[in-house]
CSV table of C-alpha atoms in Angstrom, one decimal:
chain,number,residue,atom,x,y,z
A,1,UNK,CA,26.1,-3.1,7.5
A,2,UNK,CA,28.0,-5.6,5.4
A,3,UNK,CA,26.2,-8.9,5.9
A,4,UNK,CA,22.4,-9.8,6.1
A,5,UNK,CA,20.1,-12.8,5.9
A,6,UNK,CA,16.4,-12.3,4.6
A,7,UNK,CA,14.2,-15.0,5.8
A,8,UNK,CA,11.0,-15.1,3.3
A,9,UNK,CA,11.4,-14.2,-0.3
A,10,UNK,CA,8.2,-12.7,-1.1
A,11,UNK,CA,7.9,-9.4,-2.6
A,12,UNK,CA,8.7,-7.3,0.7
A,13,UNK,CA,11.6,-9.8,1.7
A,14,UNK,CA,13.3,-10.2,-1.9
A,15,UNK,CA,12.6,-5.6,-2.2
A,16,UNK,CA,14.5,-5.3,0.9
A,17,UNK,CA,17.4,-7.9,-0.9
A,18,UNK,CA,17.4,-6.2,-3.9
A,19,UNK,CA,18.1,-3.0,-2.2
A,20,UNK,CA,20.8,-4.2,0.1
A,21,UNK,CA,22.5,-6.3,-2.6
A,22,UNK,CA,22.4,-2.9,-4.9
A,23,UNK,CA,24.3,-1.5,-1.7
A,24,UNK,CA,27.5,-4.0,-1.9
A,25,UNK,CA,26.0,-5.8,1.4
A,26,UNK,CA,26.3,-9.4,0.8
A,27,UNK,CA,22.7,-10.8,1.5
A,28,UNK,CA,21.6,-14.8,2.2
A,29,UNK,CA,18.2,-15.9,1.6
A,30,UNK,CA,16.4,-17.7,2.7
A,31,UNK,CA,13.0,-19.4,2.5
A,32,UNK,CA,10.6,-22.4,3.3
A,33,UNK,CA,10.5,-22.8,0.0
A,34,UNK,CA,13.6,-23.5,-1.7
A,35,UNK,CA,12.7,-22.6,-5.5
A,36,UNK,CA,11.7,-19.2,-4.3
A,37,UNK,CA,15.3,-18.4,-2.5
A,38,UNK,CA,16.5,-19.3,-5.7
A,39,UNK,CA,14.5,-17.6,-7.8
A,40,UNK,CA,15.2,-14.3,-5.7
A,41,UNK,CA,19.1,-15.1,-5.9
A,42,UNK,CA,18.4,-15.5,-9.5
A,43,UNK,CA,17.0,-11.8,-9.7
A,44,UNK,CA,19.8,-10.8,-8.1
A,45,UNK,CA,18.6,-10.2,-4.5
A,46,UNK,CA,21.7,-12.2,-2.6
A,47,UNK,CA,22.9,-16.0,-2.6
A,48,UNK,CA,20.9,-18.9,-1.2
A,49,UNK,CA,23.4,-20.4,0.2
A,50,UNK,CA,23.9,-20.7,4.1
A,51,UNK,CA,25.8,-17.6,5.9
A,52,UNK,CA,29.5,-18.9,7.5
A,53,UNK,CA,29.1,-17.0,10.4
A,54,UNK,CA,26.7,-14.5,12.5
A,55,UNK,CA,25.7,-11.6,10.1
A,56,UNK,CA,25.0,-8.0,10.9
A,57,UNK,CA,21.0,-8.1,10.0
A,58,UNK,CA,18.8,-10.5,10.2
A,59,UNK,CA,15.6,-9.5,8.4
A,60,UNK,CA,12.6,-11.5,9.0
A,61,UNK,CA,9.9,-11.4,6.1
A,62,UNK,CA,7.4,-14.1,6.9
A,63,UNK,CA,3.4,-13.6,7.6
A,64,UNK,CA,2.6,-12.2,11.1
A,65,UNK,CA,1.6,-15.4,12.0
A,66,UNK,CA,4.9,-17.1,11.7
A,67,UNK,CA,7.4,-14.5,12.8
A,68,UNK,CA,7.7,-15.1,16.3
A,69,UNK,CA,8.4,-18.6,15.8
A,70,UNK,CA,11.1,-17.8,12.7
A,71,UNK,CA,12.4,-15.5,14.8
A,72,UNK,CA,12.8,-17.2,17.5
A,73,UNK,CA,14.5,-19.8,15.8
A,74,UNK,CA,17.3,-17.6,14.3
A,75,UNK,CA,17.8,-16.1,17.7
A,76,UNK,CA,18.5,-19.4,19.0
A,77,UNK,CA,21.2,-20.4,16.5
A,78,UNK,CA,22.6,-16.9,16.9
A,79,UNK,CA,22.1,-15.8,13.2
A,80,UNK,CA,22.8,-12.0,13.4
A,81,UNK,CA,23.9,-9.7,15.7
A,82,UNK,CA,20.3,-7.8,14.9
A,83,UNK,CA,16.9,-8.9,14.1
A,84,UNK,CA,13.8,-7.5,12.9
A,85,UNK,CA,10.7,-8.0,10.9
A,86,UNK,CA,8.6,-6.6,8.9
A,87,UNK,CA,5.2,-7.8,9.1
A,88,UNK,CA,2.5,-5.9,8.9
A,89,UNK,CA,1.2,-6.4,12.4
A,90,UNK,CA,3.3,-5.6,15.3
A,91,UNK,CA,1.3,-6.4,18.8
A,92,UNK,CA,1.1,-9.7,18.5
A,93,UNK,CA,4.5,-11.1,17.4
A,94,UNK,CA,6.4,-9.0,20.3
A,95,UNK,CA,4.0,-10.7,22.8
A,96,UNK,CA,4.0,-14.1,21.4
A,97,UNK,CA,7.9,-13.4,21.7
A,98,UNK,CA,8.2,-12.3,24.9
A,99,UNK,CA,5.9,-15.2,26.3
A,100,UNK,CA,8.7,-17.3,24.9
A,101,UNK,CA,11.3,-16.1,27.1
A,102,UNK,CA,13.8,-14.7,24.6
A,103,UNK,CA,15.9,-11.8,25.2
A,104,UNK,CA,14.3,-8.5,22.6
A,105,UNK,CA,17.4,-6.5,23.4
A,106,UNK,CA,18.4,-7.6,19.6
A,107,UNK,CA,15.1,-7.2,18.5
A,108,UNK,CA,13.2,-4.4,16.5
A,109,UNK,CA,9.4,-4.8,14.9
A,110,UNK,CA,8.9,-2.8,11.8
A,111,UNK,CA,6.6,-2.5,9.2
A,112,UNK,CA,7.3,-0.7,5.8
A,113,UNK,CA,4.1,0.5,4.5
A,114,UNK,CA,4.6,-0.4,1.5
A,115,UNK,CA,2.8,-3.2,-1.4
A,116,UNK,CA,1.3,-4.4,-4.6
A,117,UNK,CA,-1.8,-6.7,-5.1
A,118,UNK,CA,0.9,-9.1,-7.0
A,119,UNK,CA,2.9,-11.3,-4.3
A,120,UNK,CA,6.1,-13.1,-4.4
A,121,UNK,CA,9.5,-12.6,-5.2
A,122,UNK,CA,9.2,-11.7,-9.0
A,123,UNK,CA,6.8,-9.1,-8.3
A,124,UNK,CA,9.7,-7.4,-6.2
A,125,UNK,CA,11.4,-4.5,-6.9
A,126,UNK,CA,14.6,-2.1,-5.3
A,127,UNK,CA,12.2,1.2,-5.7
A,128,UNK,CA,9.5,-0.5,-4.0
A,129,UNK,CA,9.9,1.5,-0.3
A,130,UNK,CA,11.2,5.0,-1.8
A,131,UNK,CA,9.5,7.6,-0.2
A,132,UNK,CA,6.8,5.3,1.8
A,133,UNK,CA,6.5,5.6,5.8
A,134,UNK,CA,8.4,2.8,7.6
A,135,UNK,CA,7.0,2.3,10.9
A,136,UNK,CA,9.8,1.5,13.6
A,137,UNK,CA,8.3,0.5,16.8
A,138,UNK,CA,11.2,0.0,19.6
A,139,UNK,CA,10.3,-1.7,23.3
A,140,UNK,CA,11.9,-0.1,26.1
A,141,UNK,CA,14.7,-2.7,26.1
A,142,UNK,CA,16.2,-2.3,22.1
A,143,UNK,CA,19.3,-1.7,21.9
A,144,UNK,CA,20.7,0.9,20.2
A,145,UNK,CA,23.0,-0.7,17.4
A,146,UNK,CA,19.9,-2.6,16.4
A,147,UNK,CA,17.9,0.6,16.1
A,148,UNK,CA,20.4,2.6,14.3
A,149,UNK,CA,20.9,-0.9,12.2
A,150,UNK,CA,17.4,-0.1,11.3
A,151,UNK,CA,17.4,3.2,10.5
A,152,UNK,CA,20.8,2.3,7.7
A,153,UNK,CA,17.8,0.0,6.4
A,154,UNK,CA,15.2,2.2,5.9
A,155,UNK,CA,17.7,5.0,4.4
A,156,UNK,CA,18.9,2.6,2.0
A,157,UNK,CA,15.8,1.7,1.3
A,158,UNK,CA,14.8,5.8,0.6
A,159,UNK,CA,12.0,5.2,3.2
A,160,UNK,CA,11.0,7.4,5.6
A,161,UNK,CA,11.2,6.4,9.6
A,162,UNK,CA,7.9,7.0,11.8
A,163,UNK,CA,8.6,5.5,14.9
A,164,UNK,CA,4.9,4.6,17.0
A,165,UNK,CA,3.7,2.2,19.5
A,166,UNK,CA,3.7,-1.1,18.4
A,167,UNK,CA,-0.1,-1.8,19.2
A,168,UNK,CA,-1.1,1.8,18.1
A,169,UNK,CA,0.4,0.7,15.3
A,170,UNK,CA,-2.2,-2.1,14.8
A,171,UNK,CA,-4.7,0.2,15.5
A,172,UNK,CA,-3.5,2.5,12.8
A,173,UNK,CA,-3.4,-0.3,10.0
A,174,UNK,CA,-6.6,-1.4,10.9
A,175,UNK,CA,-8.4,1.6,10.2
A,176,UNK,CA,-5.9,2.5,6.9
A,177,UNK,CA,-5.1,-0.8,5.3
A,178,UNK,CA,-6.9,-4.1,6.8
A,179,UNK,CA,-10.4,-2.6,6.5
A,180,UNK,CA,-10.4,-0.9,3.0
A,181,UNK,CA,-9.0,-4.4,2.0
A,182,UNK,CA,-12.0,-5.9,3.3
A,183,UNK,CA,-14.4,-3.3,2.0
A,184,UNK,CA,-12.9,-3.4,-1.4
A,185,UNK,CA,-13.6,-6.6,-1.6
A,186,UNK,CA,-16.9,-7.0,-0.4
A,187,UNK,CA,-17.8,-4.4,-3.0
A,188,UNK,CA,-15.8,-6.4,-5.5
A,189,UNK,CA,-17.7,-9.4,-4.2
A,190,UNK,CA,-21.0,-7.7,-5.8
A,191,UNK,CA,-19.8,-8.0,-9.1
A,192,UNK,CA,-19.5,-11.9,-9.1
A,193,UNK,CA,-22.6,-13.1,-10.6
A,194,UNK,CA,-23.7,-9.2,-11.4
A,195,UNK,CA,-25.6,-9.0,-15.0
A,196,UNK,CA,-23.3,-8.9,-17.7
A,197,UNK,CA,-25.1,-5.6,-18.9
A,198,UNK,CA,-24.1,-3.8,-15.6
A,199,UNK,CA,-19.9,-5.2,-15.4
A,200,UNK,CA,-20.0,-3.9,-19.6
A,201,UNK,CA,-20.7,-0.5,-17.5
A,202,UNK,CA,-18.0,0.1,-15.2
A,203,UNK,CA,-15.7,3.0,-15.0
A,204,UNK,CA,-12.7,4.9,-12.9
A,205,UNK,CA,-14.9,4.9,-10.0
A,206,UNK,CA,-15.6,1.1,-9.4
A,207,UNK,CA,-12.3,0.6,-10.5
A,208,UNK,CA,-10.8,2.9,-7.9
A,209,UNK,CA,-13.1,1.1,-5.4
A,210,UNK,CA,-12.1,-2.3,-6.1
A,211,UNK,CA,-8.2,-1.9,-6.8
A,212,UNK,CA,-6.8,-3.4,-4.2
A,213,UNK,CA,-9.9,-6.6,-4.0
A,214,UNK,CA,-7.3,-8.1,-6.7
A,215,UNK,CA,-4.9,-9.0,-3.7
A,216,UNK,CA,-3.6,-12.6,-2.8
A,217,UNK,CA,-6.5,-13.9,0.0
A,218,UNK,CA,-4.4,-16.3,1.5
A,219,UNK,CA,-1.9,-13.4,2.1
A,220,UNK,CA,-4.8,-11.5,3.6
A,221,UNK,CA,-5.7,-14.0,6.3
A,222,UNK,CA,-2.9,-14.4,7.5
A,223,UNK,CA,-2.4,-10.5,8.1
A,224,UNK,CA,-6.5,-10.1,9.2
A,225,UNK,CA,-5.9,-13.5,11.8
A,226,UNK,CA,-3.1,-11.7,13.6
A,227,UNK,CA,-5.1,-8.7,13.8
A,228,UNK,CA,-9.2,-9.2,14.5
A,229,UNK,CA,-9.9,-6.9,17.2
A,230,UNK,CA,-8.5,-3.8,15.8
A,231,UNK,CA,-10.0,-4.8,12.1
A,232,UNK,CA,-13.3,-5.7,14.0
A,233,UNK,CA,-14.0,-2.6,15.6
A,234,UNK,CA,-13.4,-0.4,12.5
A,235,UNK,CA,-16.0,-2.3,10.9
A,236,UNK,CA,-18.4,-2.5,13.5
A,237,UNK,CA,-18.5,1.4,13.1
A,238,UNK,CA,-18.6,0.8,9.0
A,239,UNK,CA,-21.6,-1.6,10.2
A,240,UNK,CA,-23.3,1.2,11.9
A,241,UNK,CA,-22.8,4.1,8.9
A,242,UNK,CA,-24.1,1.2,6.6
A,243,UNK,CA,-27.2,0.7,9.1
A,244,UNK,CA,-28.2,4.5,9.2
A,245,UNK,CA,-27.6,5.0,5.2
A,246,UNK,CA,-29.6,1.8,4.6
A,247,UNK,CA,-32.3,3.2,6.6
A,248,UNK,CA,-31.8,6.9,5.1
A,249,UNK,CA,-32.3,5.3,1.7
A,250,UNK,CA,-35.6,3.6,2.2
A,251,UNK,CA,-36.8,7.0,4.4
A,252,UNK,CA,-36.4,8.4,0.7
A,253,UNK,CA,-38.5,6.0,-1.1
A,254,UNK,CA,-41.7,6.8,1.8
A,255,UNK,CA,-44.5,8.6,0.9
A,256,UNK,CA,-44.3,11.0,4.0
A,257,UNK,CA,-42.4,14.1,2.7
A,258,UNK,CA,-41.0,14.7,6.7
A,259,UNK,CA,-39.6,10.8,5.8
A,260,UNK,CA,-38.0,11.9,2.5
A,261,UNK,CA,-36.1,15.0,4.2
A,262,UNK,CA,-34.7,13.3,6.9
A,263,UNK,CA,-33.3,10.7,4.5
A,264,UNK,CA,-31.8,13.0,2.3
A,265,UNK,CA,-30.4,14.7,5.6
A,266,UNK,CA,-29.0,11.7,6.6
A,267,UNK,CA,-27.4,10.8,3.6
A,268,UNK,CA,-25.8,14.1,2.5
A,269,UNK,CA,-24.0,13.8,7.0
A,270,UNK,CA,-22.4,11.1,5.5
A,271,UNK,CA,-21.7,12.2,2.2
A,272,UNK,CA,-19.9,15.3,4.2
A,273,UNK,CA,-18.1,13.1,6.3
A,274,UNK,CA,-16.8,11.4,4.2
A,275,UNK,CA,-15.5,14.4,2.3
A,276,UNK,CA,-13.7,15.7,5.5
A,277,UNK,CA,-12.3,12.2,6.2
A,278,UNK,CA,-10.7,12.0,2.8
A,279,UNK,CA,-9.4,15.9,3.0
A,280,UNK,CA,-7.2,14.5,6.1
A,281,UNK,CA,-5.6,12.2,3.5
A,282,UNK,CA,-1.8,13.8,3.4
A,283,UNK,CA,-1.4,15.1,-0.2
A,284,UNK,CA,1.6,15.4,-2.6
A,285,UNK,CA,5.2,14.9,-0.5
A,286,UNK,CA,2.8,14.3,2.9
A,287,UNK,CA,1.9,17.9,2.9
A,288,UNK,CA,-1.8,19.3,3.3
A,289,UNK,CA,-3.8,18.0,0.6
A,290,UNK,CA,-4.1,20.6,-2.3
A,291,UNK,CA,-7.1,21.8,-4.2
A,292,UNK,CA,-6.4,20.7,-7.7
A,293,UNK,CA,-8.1,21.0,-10.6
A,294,UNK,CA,-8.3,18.1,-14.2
A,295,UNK,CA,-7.4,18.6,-17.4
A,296,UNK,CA,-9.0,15.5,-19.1
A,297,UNK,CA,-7.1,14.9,-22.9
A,298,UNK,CA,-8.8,12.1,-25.0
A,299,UNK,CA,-6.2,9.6,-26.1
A,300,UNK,CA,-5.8,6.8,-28.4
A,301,UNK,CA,-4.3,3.4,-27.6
A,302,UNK,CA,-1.2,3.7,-29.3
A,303,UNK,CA,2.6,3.8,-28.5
A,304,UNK,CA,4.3,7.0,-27.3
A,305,UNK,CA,1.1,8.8,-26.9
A,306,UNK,CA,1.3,9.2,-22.9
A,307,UNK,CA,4.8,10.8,-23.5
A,308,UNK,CA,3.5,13.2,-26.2
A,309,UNK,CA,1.2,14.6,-23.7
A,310,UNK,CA,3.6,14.8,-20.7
A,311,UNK,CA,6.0,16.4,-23.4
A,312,UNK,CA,3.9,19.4,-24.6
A,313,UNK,CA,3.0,19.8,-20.7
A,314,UNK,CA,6.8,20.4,-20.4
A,315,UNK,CA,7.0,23.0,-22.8
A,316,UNK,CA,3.9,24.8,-21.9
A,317,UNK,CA,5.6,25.4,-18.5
A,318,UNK,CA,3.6,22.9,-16.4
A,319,UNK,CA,4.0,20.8,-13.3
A,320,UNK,CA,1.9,17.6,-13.3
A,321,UNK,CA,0.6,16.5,-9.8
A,322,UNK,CA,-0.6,13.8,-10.3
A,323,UNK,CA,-2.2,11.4,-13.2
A,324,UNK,CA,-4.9,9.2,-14.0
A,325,UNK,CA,-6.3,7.1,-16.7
A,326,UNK,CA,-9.8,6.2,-17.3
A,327,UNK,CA,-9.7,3.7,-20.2
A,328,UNK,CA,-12.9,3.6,-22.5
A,329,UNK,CA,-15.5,-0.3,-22.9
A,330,UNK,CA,-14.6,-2.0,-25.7
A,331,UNK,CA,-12.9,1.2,-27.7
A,332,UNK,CA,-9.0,1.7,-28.3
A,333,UNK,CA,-9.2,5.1,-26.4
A,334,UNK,CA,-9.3,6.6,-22.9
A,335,UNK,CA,-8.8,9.9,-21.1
A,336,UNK,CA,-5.6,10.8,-19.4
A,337,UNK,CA,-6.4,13.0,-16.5
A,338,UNK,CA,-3.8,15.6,-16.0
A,339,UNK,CA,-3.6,16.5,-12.2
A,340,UNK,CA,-2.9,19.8,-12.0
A,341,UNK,CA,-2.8,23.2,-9.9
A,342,UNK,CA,-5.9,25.5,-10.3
A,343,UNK,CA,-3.7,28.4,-12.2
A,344,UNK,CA,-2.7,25.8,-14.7
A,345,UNK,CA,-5.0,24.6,-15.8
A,346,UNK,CA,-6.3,26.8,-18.3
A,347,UNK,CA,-3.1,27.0,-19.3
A,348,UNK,CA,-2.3,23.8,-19.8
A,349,UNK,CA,-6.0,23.0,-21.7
A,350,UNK,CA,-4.9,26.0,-24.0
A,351,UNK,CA,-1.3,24.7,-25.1
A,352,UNK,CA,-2.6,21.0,-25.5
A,353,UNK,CA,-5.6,22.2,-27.9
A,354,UNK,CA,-2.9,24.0,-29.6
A,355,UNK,CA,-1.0,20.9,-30.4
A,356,UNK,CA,-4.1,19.3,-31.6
A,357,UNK,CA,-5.3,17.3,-28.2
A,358,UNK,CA,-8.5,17.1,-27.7
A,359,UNK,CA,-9.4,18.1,-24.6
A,360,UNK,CA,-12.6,17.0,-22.7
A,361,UNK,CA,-14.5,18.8,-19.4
């Protein structure tokens, strides 16, 4: 690959620039909006100015609802000798394509999974898809050069290629990505006008819940209008969990002990179901999730501090899984929570203490 054009400068569309620019391929932008093409050329992501003849990749980076039609458009004035996109829903836009009459022999749907909750082209960045799946879903007709065109994408990109159906695909997205949006932010949505008292509370867990309920909503209806059924029967089985819990709940608050046991009952099947949902979650490098065990370290708000800890971890011999930090209300302070395997932590609590960390359980 040598040449490309990235229609949409968002942060997906200016990532993928910024990677292939990095490469030596000369990329074009471009965008609806002119000041954003520039300010992706600015960051270095390509020029935005107009290709002089058919490039090798045309990569299409517009909301679901508009790729068939942008697509369609740079097919018709014979932009690249390959096209794809990579919306987040994959159905639709091959349908609305092929009810258009065009020839998909040039065409490939894909989908890196891959985001922030920030949009547009300066949140982009060239790291942005290492390691992340990248959903490739072919038709029966693709050719060949436009699949391997894809797969000299992704590796550039340090993705990794999962080829699927494109509506089992939407499916899949559904149930992992457009419905925890929705349910972050419906929990998220209880805080609005919540008593000032009770926000002053919050901790890692609300935090956790609501991460993503910071996310651009206009961006969010685009992806949730090109993809209602799938999102909409996911919930309607949240709806029915919610149902039984709500009911569970107020069986706990009866008078009639028999009441008060089947509500716990019914409460603690969820509970449990939810625990063996979230141990299917693939863990560090996609493998098994691990048991692992915390070693919380009380921290103050000052530079350098984070690097200290993972520093004496170093020298005490040990591997840190994963990290997290639960910041403390209205004090310049928080815990670091060292992710660790169950061997070392003891270990690890031991040689922190020694260099004067304090560690909490």
């Amino acid at each position: 690959m040598r040449t490309a054009v990235v229609i949409g400068t968002g942060l997906i569309g200016t990532s993928v620039a910024l990677v292939l620019a990095g490469r030596g391929v000369t990329v074009h932008l471009r965008d609806h909006d002119p000041d954003r093409a520039r300010t992706a050329a600015a960051l270095g992501a390509g020029t935005d100015e107009v290709p002089g003849e058919t490039v090798d990749l045309a990569v299409v980076a517009v909301p679901p609802a508009h790729v068939a039609a942008t697509l369609a458009e740079a097919m018709r004035g014979g932009t690249a000798r390959g096209y794809l996109d990579v919306a987040s829903v994959k159905g639709g836009p091959r349908r609305e394509l092929e009810a258009l009459g065009l020839d998909l022999t040039s065409y490939l749907g894909t989908h890196p999974m891959s985001g922030k909750e920030r949009s547009g082209p300066l949140a982009a960045t060239a790291d942005l898809f290492e390691g992340r799946p990248w959903v490739l879903t072919p038709g029966p007709d693709t050719d060949t050069e436009v699949l391997n065109l894809a797969l000299e994408l992704v590796s550039m990109c340090r993705g990794v290629p999962v080829v699927m159906d494109a509506d089992a695909h939407d499916r899949a997205v559904a149930l992992i990505s457009h419905t925890p949006q929705l349910i972050s932010s419906m929990v998220a949505a209880r805080l609005e006008n919540a008593d000032e008292t009770a926000v002053r509370l919050c901790g890692q867990g609300i935090r956790d819940v609501t991460r993503i309920a910071a996310s651009d909503p206009g961006m969010w209806v685009d992806i949730l209008t090109a993809n209602p059924g799938p999102v909409a029967d996911v919930l309607a089985g949240v709806a029915a969990d919610l149902d039984e819990t709500v009911g569970a709940l107020r069986a706990l608050q009866s008078a009639d002990e028999d009441k008060r046991l089947g509500g716990a009952g019914a409460v603690e099947a969820v509970l449990r179901r939810g625990n063996a949902g979230r141990a299917r979650v693939p863990g560090k490098h996609g493998a098994a999730p691990a048991a692992y065990e915390t070693v919380a370290v009380l921290v103050s708000d000052r530079p350098g501090e984070l690097a200290r800890i993972f520093a004496d971890a170093g020298r005490a011999g040990i591997n840190v899984e994963d990290v997290r930090i639960e910041h403390a209300t209205a004090q310049q302070s928080g815990l670091v929570q060292l992710i660790v395997e169950p061997q070392a932590a003891p270990v690890l609590a031991s040689a922190l203490r020694e260099q004067g960390w304090s560690i909490r359980t």
